[in-house]
Amino acid sequence: DRRMSTPSGTPATTIQDNTATPFFAGIGSATLPEQKFLPLTPALQRSWQEAERCLQDGDLVGARHLYQSLIDLPQLSGACFRELARIAHRQGDLSRARILLHAALRLESRDWAAYALFSDLLAEAQQREQRLALWMTWGIALAQAKEHATAVERFAAIVQEEPRQYAAWINQGQERAALQKDYPESHRCFWQAARLAARAYPEVATLLQDIEVHLEKVLDPPPALPAGP
């Protein structure tokens, strides 16, 4: 399963699905993962608890140092990325927070505490490009978690705000197809992506014209794209 992640309207690099078995017990920064690797030693548990205490007390530098010291442990990598994202958010660095959440969810695609942070980031995203990037990262993570219907909503939000977003049309088409009941809309999403590609590549435009001739009696034409390059 591959999803595109570039926030612009150009073809993007694909991201491989590495969905992991969920191991988070609940939502909140105090959540420690259940053990699917080696058990945490008492010393590691104390380090985690100390990091949480620093975070709760507002010592972001101390918390960041402790989470970074634990991040290479497979038991804690995803949780550490999530908490580092929380720290970046509190420091006002939304771009870094998004990147860290992406890393957390590639390790643990069903970490609902990480998903909760997306809403907080979106509430503070003032720039359009920030919102588009957050929706894209959120949608990709939901797709990896097999939450196809919700992923469709995130990708649809992108194309509603930016109809020329090639990757969002592709991803939305894939997620609609994954629902196994929305094939006509899935086809339209792929069609829109192809029409966007045709604007950049003349050979695609020629191929698309040939396809349209053969399929015009099978599929209704997709809605027109806004004028523009």
Coordinates of N, CA and C in Angstrom, one line a residue:
D1 N 0.8 -1.2 0.0 CA 0.0 0.0 0.0 C 0.9 1.2 0.0
R2 N 0.6 2.2 -0.9 CA 1.5 3.3 -1.0 C 0.7 4.6 -1.1
R3 N 1.1 5.6 -0.4 CA 0.4 6.9 -0.3 C 1.4 8.0 -0.7
M4 N 0.9 9.0 -1.3 CA 1.7 10.2 -1.7 C 1.6 11.3 -0.6
S5 N 2.8 11.9 -0.4 CA 2.8 12.9 0.7 C 3.2 14.3 0.4
T6 N 3.5 14.6 -0.9 CA 3.9 16.0 -1.2 C 2.7 16.9 -1.1
P7 N 2.8 18.1 -0.4 CA 1.7 19.0 -0.3 C 1.5 19.8 -1.5
S8 N 2.3 19.8 -2.5 CA 2.2 20.5 -3.7 C 1.3 19.7 -4.7
G9 N 1.1 20.3 -5.9 CA 0.3 19.6 -6.9 C 1.1 18.7 -7.8
T10 N 2.3 18.4 -7.5 CA 3.2 17.6 -8.4 C 3.2 16.2 -7.9
P11 N 3.6 15.2 -8.8 CA 3.7 13.8 -8.3 C 4.7 13.7 -7.1
A12 N 4.3 12.8 -6.2 CA 5.1 12.8 -4.9 C 5.8 11.5 -4.8
T13 N 6.7 11.5 -3.8 CA 7.4 10.2 -3.4 C 6.4 9.4 -2.7
T14 N 6.4 8.1 -2.9 CA 5.5 7.2 -2.2 C 6.0 6.8 -0.9
I15 N 5.1 6.4 0.0 CA 5.5 6.0 1.4 C 4.9 4.6 1.6
Q16 N 5.8 3.7 2.0 CA 5.3 2.3 2.1 C 4.6 2.2 3.4
D17 N 3.5 1.3 3.4 CA 2.7 1.0 4.6 C 3.5 0.1 5.5
N18 N 3.8 0.5 6.7 CA 4.5 -0.4 7.6 C 3.6 -0.5 8.9
T19 N 2.3 -0.7 8.7 CA 1.3 -0.7 9.8 C 1.8 -1.7 10.8
A20 N 1.7 -1.2 12.1 CA 2.2 -2.1 13.2 C 0.9 -2.4 14.0
T21 N 1.1 -3.5 14.8 CA 0.0 -3.9 15.7 C -0.1 -2.8 16.8
P22 N -1.3 -2.4 17.1 CA -1.5 -1.3 18.1 C -1.0 -1.8 19.5
F23 N -0.3 -0.9 20.2 CA 0.0 -1.3 21.6 C -0.2 -0.2 22.6
F24 N -0.9 0.8 22.2 CA -1.1 1.9 23.2 C -2.4 1.6 23.9
A25 N -2.4 1.8 25.2 CA -3.5 1.5 26.0 C -4.6 2.6 26.0
G26 N -4.2 3.8 25.7 CA -5.2 4.9 25.8 C -4.6 6.1 25.3
I27 N -5.3 7.3 25.5 CA -4.8 8.5 25.0 C -4.3 9.4 26.2
G28 N -3.2 10.1 26.0 CA -2.7 11.0 27.0 C -1.2 10.8 27.1
S29 N -0.5 11.9 27.5 CA 1.0 11.8 27.6 C 1.5 10.8 28.6
A30 N 0.6 10.4 29.5 CA 1.1 9.5 30.6 C 1.0 8.0 30.1
T31 N 0.6 7.8 28.9 CA 0.4 6.5 28.4 C 1.7 5.8 28.1
L32 N 2.0 4.7 28.7 CA 3.2 3.9 28.4 C 2.7 2.7 27.5
P33 N 3.5 2.3 26.5 CA 3.1 1.2 25.6 C 3.1 -0.1 26.4
E34 N 2.2 -1.0 26.0 CA 2.2 -2.3 26.5 C 3.5 -3.0 25.9
Q35 N 3.9 -4.1 26.4 CA 5.1 -4.7 26.0 C 4.9 -5.7 24.8
K36 N 5.4 -5.3 23.6 CA 5.4 -6.2 22.5 C 6.9 -6.5 22.2
F37 N 7.8 -5.9 22.8 CA 9.2 -6.2 22.7 C 9.7 -6.6 24.1
L38 N 11.0 -6.4 24.4 CA 11.4 -6.7 25.7 C 10.8 -5.9 26.8
P39 N 10.5 -6.4 28.0 CA 9.9 -5.6 29.0 C 10.8 -4.4 29.4
L40 N 10.2 -3.3 29.8 CA 11.0 -2.1 30.3 C 11.6 -2.4 31.6
T41 N 12.8 -2.1 31.8 CA 13.4 -2.2 33.1 C 12.9 -1.2 34.0
P42 N 13.1 -1.3 35.4 CA 12.6 -0.3 36.3 C 13.3 1.0 36.0
A43 N 14.6 1.0 35.6 CA 15.3 2.2 35.3 C 14.7 3.0 34.1
L44 N 14.3 2.2 33.1 CA 13.7 2.8 31.9 C 12.3 3.4 32.3
Q45 N 11.6 2.7 33.1 CA 10.3 3.2 33.5 C 10.5 4.5 34.3
R46 N 11.5 4.6 35.1 CA 11.7 5.8 35.9 C 12.1 7.0 34.9
S47 N 12.9 6.6 33.9 CA 13.3 7.7 32.9 C 12.0 8.2 32.2
W48 N 11.2 7.3 31.8 CA 9.9 7.7 31.1 C 9.1 8.6 32.1
Q49 N 8.9 8.2 33.3 CA 8.1 8.9 34.2 C 8.7 10.3 34.5
E50 N 10.1 10.4 34.6 CA 10.8 11.6 34.8 C 10.5 12.6 33.6
A51 N 10.5 12.0 32.4 CA 10.3 12.8 31.2 C 8.9 13.4 31.2
E52 N 7.9 12.6 31.6 CA 6.5 13.1 31.8 C 6.4 14.2 32.8
R53 N 7.1 14.0 33.9 CA 7.1 15.0 35.0 C 7.6 16.3 34.5
C54 N 8.7 16.2 33.7 CA 9.3 17.5 33.1 C 8.3 18.1 32.2
L55 N 7.7 17.3 31.4 CA 6.7 17.9 30.5 C 5.5 18.6 31.2
Q56 N 5.0 17.9 32.2 CA 3.9 18.5 33.0 C 4.3 19.7 33.7
D57 N 5.6 19.8 34.1 CA 6.1 21.0 34.9 C 6.5 22.1 33.9
G58 N 6.5 21.9 32.6 CA 6.9 22.9 31.7 C 8.4 22.9 31.4
D59 N 9.1 21.9 31.8 CA 10.5 21.9 31.5 C 10.7 21.2 30.2
L60 N 10.5 21.9 29.1 CA 10.5 21.3 27.8 C 11.8 20.8 27.4
V61 N 12.9 21.5 27.8 CA 14.2 21.1 27.4 C 14.6 19.8 28.1
G62 N 14.3 19.7 29.4 CA 14.6 18.5 30.1 C 13.8 17.3 29.6
A63 N 12.5 17.5 29.2 CA 11.7 16.5 28.7 C 12.2 16.0 27.4
R64 N 12.6 17.0 26.5 CA 13.1 16.6 25.2 C 14.4 15.8 25.3
H65 N 15.2 16.2 26.2 CA 16.5 15.4 26.4 C 16.2 14.0 26.8
L66 N 15.3 13.8 27.7 CA 15.0 12.4 28.2 C 14.3 11.6 27.1
Y67 N 13.4 12.2 26.4 CA 12.7 11.4 25.3 C 13.7 11.0 24.2
Q68 N 14.6 11.9 23.9 CA 15.7 11.6 23.0 C 16.6 10.5 23.4
S69 N 16.8 10.4 24.7 CA 17.7 9.4 25.3 C 17.0 8.0 25.2
L70 N 15.7 8.0 25.1 CA 14.9 6.7 25.0 C 14.5 6.3 23.6
I71 N 14.7 7.2 22.7 CA 14.0 7.0 21.4 C 14.5 5.8 20.6
D72 N 15.7 5.4 20.8 CA 16.3 4.2 20.1 C 15.8 2.9 20.6
L73 N 15.1 2.9 21.7 CA 14.5 1.6 22.2 C 13.2 1.3 21.5
P74 N 13.2 0.1 20.9 CA 12.0 -0.3 20.1 C 10.7 -0.2 20.9
Q75 N 10.8 -0.5 22.2 CA 9.6 -0.4 23.0 C 9.0 1.0 23.1
L76 N 9.8 2.0 22.9 CA 9.4 3.4 23.2 C 9.6 4.3 22.0
S77 N 10.1 3.9 20.9 CA 10.4 4.8 19.8 C 9.2 5.6 19.3
G78 N 8.1 4.9 19.0 CA 6.9 5.6 18.6 C 6.3 6.6 19.6
A79 N 6.3 6.2 20.9 CA 5.8 7.1 21.9 C 6.7 8.3 22.1
C80 N 8.0 8.1 22.0 CA 9.0 9.2 22.1 C 8.8 10.2 21.0
F81 N 8.6 9.7 19.7 CA 8.4 10.6 18.6 C 7.1 11.4 18.9
R82 N 6.1 10.8 19.4 CA 4.8 11.4 19.7 C 5.0 12.5 20.7
E83 N 5.7 12.2 21.8 CA 5.9 13.2 22.9 C 6.8 14.3 22.4
L84 N 7.8 14.0 21.6 CA 8.6 15.1 21.0 C 7.8 16.0 20.1
A85 N 6.8 15.4 19.4 CA 5.9 16.3 18.6 C 5.1 17.2 19.6
R86 N 4.7 16.6 20.7 CA 3.9 17.4 21.7 C 4.8 18.6 22.2
I87 N 6.1 18.4 22.4 CA 7.0 19.4 22.8 C 7.1 20.5 21.7
A88 N 7.3 20.0 20.5 CA 7.5 21.0 19.4 C 6.2 21.8 19.2
H89 N 5.0 21.2 19.4 CA 3.8 22.0 19.4 C 3.8 23.0 20.5
R90 N 4.1 22.7 21.7 CA 4.1 23.7 22.8 C 5.1 24.8 22.5
Q91 N 6.2 24.5 21.8 CA 7.2 25.5 21.4 C 6.7 26.4 20.2
G92 N 5.6 26.0 19.6 CA 5.1 26.8 18.5 C 5.6 26.4 17.1
D93 N 6.3 25.2 17.1 CA 6.9 24.8 15.8 C 6.0 23.7 15.2
L94 N 5.0 24.2 14.4 CA 4.0 23.2 13.9 C 4.6 22.3 12.8
S95 N 5.5 22.8 12.0 CA 6.1 22.0 11.0 C 6.9 20.9 11.6
R96 N 7.7 21.2 12.6 CA 8.5 20.1 13.2 C 7.5 19.1 13.9
A97 N 6.5 19.6 14.6 CA 5.5 18.7 15.2 C 4.9 17.8 14.2
R98 N 4.5 18.3 13.1 CA 3.9 17.4 12.0 C 4.9 16.3 11.6
I99 N 6.2 16.7 11.4 CA 7.2 15.7 10.9 C 7.4 14.6 12.0
L100 N 7.4 15.0 13.3 CA 7.6 14.1 14.4 C 6.3 13.2 14.5
L101 N 5.1 13.7 14.3 CA 3.9 12.9 14.3 C 4.0 11.9 13.2
H102 N 4.4 12.3 12.1 CA 4.5 11.4 10.9 C 5.4 10.2 11.3
A103 N 6.6 10.5 11.9 CA 7.5 9.5 12.3 C 6.9 8.5 13.3
A104 N 6.1 9.1 14.3 CA 5.5 8.3 15.3 C 4.5 7.3 14.7
L105 N 3.7 7.8 13.8 CA 2.6 7.0 13.2 C 3.1 6.0 12.2
R106 N 4.3 6.3 11.6 CA 4.8 5.2 10.7 C 5.3 4.0 11.6
L107 N 5.6 4.3 12.8 CA 6.0 3.2 13.7 C 4.8 2.5 14.3
E108 N 3.8 3.3 14.7 CA 2.6 2.8 15.4 C 1.4 3.5 14.8
S109 N 0.8 2.9 13.7 CA -0.2 3.6 13.0 C -1.5 3.7 13.7
R110 N -1.7 3.1 14.8 CA -2.9 3.2 15.6 C -2.7 3.8 17.0
D111 N -1.8 4.7 17.1 CA -1.5 5.4 18.3 C -2.5 6.6 18.3
W112 N -3.6 6.4 19.0 CA -4.7 7.4 19.0 C -4.3 8.7 19.7
A113 N -3.4 8.6 20.6 CA -2.9 9.8 21.3 C -2.2 10.7 20.3
A114 N -1.5 10.1 19.3 CA -0.8 10.9 18.3 C -1.9 11.6 17.4
Y115 N -2.9 10.8 17.0 CA -4.0 11.4 16.2 C -4.6 12.6 16.9
A116 N -4.8 12.5 18.2 CA -5.4 13.6 18.9 C -4.6 14.9 18.8
L117 N -3.3 14.8 18.6 CA -2.5 16.0 18.5 C -2.8 16.7 17.1
F118 N -3.2 16.0 16.1 CA -3.5 16.6 14.8 C -4.5 17.7 14.9
S119 N -5.6 17.5 15.7 CA -6.6 18.5 15.9 C -6.0 19.7 16.5
D120 N -5.2 19.6 17.5 CA -4.5 20.7 18.2 C -3.7 21.5 17.2
L121 N -2.9 20.8 16.3 CA -2.1 21.5 15.4 C -2.9 22.2 14.3
L122 N -4.0 21.6 13.8 CA -4.8 22.3 12.9 C -5.5 23.5 13.4
A123 N -5.9 23.5 14.7 CA -6.5 24.6 15.3 C -5.6 25.8 15.3
E124 N -4.3 25.6 15.3 CA -3.3 26.7 15.4 C -2.7 27.0 14.0
A125 N -3.0 26.2 13.0 CA -2.3 26.4 11.7 C -3.0 27.6 11.0
Q126 N -2.2 28.7 10.9 CA -2.7 29.9 10.2 C -2.4 29.9 8.7
Q127 N -1.4 29.2 8.3 CA -1.1 29.3 6.9 C -1.7 28.1 6.1
R128 N -2.1 28.4 4.9 CA -2.8 27.4 4.1 C -1.9 26.2 3.9
E129 N -0.7 26.4 3.6 CA 0.2 25.3 3.3 C 0.4 24.4 4.5
Q130 N 0.4 25.0 5.7 CA 0.4 24.2 6.9 C -0.8 23.3 7.1
R131 N -1.9 23.8 6.8 CA -3.2 23.0 6.9 C -3.1 21.8 5.9
L132 N -2.7 22.1 4.6 CA -2.7 21.1 3.6 C -1.7 20.0 4.0
A133 N -0.5 20.4 4.5 CA 0.5 19.4 4.9 C 0.0 18.5 6.1
L134 N -0.7 19.2 7.1 CA -1.3 18.4 8.2 C -2.3 17.4 7.8
W135 N -3.2 17.9 6.9 CA -4.3 17.0 6.4 C -3.7 15.8 5.7
M136 N -2.6 16.1 4.9 CA -2.0 15.0 4.1 C -1.3 14.0 5.0
T137 N -0.6 14.4 6.0 CA 0.1 13.5 7.0 C -0.9 12.7 7.8
W138 N -2.0 13.4 8.2 CA -3.1 12.7 8.9 C -3.7 11.7 8.1
G139 N -4.0 12.0 6.8 CA -4.7 11.1 5.9 C -3.9 9.8 5.7
I140 N -2.6 10.0 5.4 CA -1.7 8.9 5.2 C -1.6 8.0 6.4
A141 N -1.5 8.6 7.6 CA -1.5 7.7 8.8 C -2.8 6.9 8.9
L142 N -3.9 7.6 8.7 CA -5.2 6.9 8.8 C -5.3 5.7 7.8
A143 N -4.8 6.0 6.6 CA -4.8 5.0 5.5 C -3.9 3.7 6.0
Q144 N -2.8 4.0 6.6 CA -2.0 2.9 7.1 C -2.7 2.2 8.2
A145 N -3.5 2.9 9.0 CA -4.3 2.2 10.1 C -5.5 1.5 9.6
K146 N -5.7 1.6 8.2 CA -6.9 1.0 7.6 C -8.2 1.7 8.0
E147 N -8.1 2.9 8.4 CA -9.3 3.8 8.7 C -9.6 4.5 7.4
H148 N -10.1 3.8 6.4 CA -10.2 4.3 5.0 C -11.2 5.4 4.9
A149 N -12.4 5.3 5.6 CA -13.4 6.3 5.5 C -12.9 7.7 6.0
T150 N -12.3 7.6 7.1 CA -11.8 8.9 7.7 C -10.6 9.4 6.9
A151 N -9.8 8.5 6.3 CA -8.7 9.0 5.5 C -9.3 9.7 4.3
V152 N -10.4 9.2 3.7 CA -11.0 9.9 2.6 C -11.4 11.3 3.0
E153 N -11.9 11.5 4.2 CA -12.3 12.9 4.6 C -11.1 13.8 4.6
R154 N -10.0 13.3 5.1 CA -8.8 14.2 5.2 C -8.3 14.6 3.8
F155 N -8.2 13.6 2.8 CA -7.8 13.9 1.5 C -8.8 14.8 0.8
A156 N -10.1 14.6 1.0 CA -11.1 15.4 0.4 C -11.0 16.9 0.9
A157 N -10.6 17.0 2.2 CA -10.4 18.4 2.7 C -9.3 19.1 1.9
I158 N -8.3 18.4 1.5 CA -7.2 19.0 0.8 C -7.7 19.5 -0.6
V159 N -8.4 18.6 -1.3 CA -8.7 19.0 -2.7 C -9.9 20.1 -2.7
Q160 N -10.6 20.1 -1.6 CA -11.6 21.2 -1.5 C -10.9 22.5 -1.4
E161 N -9.8 22.6 -0.6 CA -9.1 23.9 -0.5 C -8.1 24.1 -1.6
E162 N -7.6 23.0 -2.2 CA -6.6 23.1 -3.3 C -6.9 22.0 -4.3
P163 N -7.8 22.3 -5.3 CA -8.2 21.3 -6.3 C -7.1 20.8 -7.2
R164 N -6.0 21.5 -7.2 CA -4.9 21.1 -8.1 C -3.9 20.2 -7.3
Q165 N -4.2 19.7 -6.2 CA -3.3 18.8 -5.3 C -3.4 17.4 -5.9
Y166 N -2.4 17.1 -6.7 CA -2.3 15.8 -7.4 C -2.3 14.7 -6.4
A167 N -1.4 14.7 -5.4 CA -1.2 13.6 -4.5 C -2.5 13.3 -3.7
A168 N -3.3 14.3 -3.4 CA -4.5 14.1 -2.6 C -5.6 13.4 -3.4
W169 N -5.6 13.8 -4.7 CA -6.6 13.1 -5.6 C -6.2 11.6 -5.7
I170 N -4.9 11.3 -5.9 CA -4.5 9.9 -6.0 C -4.8 9.1 -4.7
N171 N -4.4 9.7 -3.5 CA -4.7 9.1 -2.3 C -6.2 8.9 -2.0
Q172 N -6.9 9.9 -2.3 CA -8.4 9.8 -2.1 C -9.0 8.6 -3.0
G173 N -8.5 8.5 -4.2 CA -8.9 7.5 -5.1 C -8.6 6.1 -4.5
Q174 N -7.4 6.0 -4.0 CA -7.0 4.7 -3.4 C -7.8 4.3 -2.2
E175 N -8.1 5.3 -1.3 CA -8.9 5.0 -0.1 C -10.4 4.7 -0.4
R176 N -10.9 5.4 -1.4 CA -12.3 5.1 -1.8 C -12.4 3.7 -2.4
A177 N -11.3 3.3 -3.2 CA -11.3 2.0 -3.7 C -11.2 0.9 -2.6
A178 N -10.4 1.3 -1.6 CA -10.3 0.4 -0.4 C -11.6 0.1 0.3
L179 N -12.5 1.0 0.2 CA -13.8 0.9 0.9 C -14.6 -0.2 0.2
Q180 N -14.3 -0.5 -1.1 CA -14.9 -1.6 -1.8 C -16.4 -1.3 -2.1
K181 N -16.8 0.0 -2.1 CA -18.2 0.3 -2.4 C -18.3 1.7 -3.0
D182 N -17.1 2.3 -3.3 CA -17.1 3.7 -3.8 C -16.3 3.8 -5.1
Y183 N -16.4 2.7 -5.9 CA -15.6 2.7 -7.1 C -15.8 3.8 -8.1
P184 N -17.1 4.3 -8.4 CA -17.2 5.4 -9.3 C -16.5 6.6 -8.9
E185 N -16.6 7.0 -7.6 CA -15.9 8.2 -7.1 C -14.4 7.9 -7.1
S186 N -14.0 6.7 -6.8 CA -12.6 6.4 -6.9 C -12.0 6.7 -8.3
H187 N -12.8 6.2 -9.3 CA -12.4 6.5 -10.7 C -12.3 8.0 -11.0
R188 N -13.2 8.7 -10.5 CA -13.2 10.2 -10.7 C -12.0 10.8 -10.1
C189 N -11.6 10.3 -8.9 CA -10.4 10.9 -8.3 C -9.1 10.6 -9.1
F190 N -9.0 9.4 -9.6 CA -7.9 9.1 -10.5 C -7.9 9.9 -11.8
W191 N -9.1 10.1 -12.3 CA -9.3 10.8 -13.5 C -8.8 12.3 -13.3
Q192 N -9.2 12.9 -12.2 CA -8.7 14.2 -11.9 C -7.2 14.3 -11.8
A193 N -6.6 13.3 -11.2 CA -5.2 13.3 -11.0 C -4.5 13.2 -12.4
A194 N -5.1 12.4 -13.3 CA -4.5 12.2 -14.6 C -4.6 13.5 -15.4
R195 N -5.7 14.2 -15.2 CA -5.9 15.5 -15.9 C -4.9 16.6 -15.4
L196 N -4.6 16.5 -14.1 CA -3.6 17.4 -13.6 C -2.2 17.1 -14.1
A197 N -1.9 15.8 -14.2 CA -0.6 15.4 -14.8 C -0.5 15.8 -16.3
A198 N -1.7 15.8 -17.0 CA -1.7 16.1 -18.4 C -1.3 17.5 -18.6
R199 N -1.5 18.4 -17.6 CA -1.1 19.8 -17.8 C 0.4 20.0 -17.7
A200 N 1.1 19.0 -17.1 CA 2.5 19.2 -16.9 C 3.3 18.4 -18.0
Y201 N 2.7 17.3 -18.5 CA 3.3 16.4 -19.4 C 2.5 16.2 -20.7
P202 N 3.0 16.7 -21.8 CA 2.2 16.6 -23.1 C 1.9 15.2 -23.5
E203 N 2.8 14.3 -23.2 CA 2.5 12.9 -23.6 C 1.3 12.3 -22.8
V204 N 1.2 12.7 -21.6 CA 0.1 12.3 -20.8 C -1.2 12.9 -21.3
A205 N -1.2 14.1 -21.8 CA -2.3 14.8 -22.3 C -2.8 14.0 -23.6
T206 N -1.9 13.6 -24.4 CA -2.3 12.9 -25.6 C -2.9 11.5 -25.3
L207 N -2.3 10.8 -24.3 CA -2.8 9.5 -23.9 C -4.2 9.7 -23.3
L208 N -4.4 10.8 -22.5 CA -5.7 11.0 -21.8 C -6.8 11.3 -22.9
Q209 N -6.4 12.0 -23.9 CA -7.4 12.3 -25.0 C -7.9 11.0 -25.6
D210 N -7.0 10.1 -25.8 CA -7.3 8.8 -26.4 C -8.2 8.0 -25.4
I211 N -7.9 8.0 -24.2 CA -8.7 7.3 -23.2 C -10.1 7.9 -23.1
E212 N -10.2 9.2 -23.1 CA -11.5 9.9 -23.1 C -12.4 9.5 -24.2
V213 N -11.8 9.3 -25.4 CA -12.6 8.9 -26.6 C -13.3 7.6 -26.3
H214 N -12.5 6.6 -25.7 CA -13.0 5.3 -25.5 C -13.9 5.1 -24.3
L215 N -13.8 6.0 -23.3 CA -14.5 5.9 -22.1 C -15.7 6.9 -22.0
E216 N -15.8 7.8 -22.9 CA -16.8 8.8 -22.7 C -18.3 8.3 -22.6
K217 N -18.5 7.1 -23.2 CA -19.8 6.4 -23.1 C -20.0 5.6 -21.8
V218 N -18.9 5.4 -21.1 CA -18.9 4.5 -19.9 C -19.0 5.4 -18.6
L219 N -18.1 6.4 -18.6 CA -18.1 7.2 -17.4 C -18.6 8.6 -17.7
D220 N -19.3 9.2 -16.7 CA -19.6 10.6 -16.8 C -18.4 11.4 -16.7
P221 N -18.3 12.6 -17.4 CA -17.1 13.4 -17.3 C -16.9 14.0 -15.9
P222 N -15.7 14.0 -15.4 CA -15.5 14.6 -14.1 C -15.7 16.1 -14.1
P223 N -16.0 16.7 -13.0 CA -16.2 18.1 -12.9 C -15.0 18.9 -13.4
A224 N -15.2 20.0 -13.9 CA -14.1 20.8 -14.5 C -13.2 21.3 -13.4
L225 N -11.9 21.3 -13.7 CA -10.9 21.9 -12.8 C -10.9 23.4 -12.9
P226 N -10.5 24.1 -11.9 CA -10.4 25.5 -12.0 C -9.4 25.9 -13.0
A227 N -9.5 27.1 -13.6 CA -8.5 27.5 -14.6 C -7.2 27.8 -13.9
G228 N -6.1 27.6 -14.6 CA -4.8 27.8 -14.0 C -3.8 26.9 -14.7
P229 N -2.5 27.1 -14.4 CA -1.4 26.4 -15.0 C -1.5 24.9 -14.5

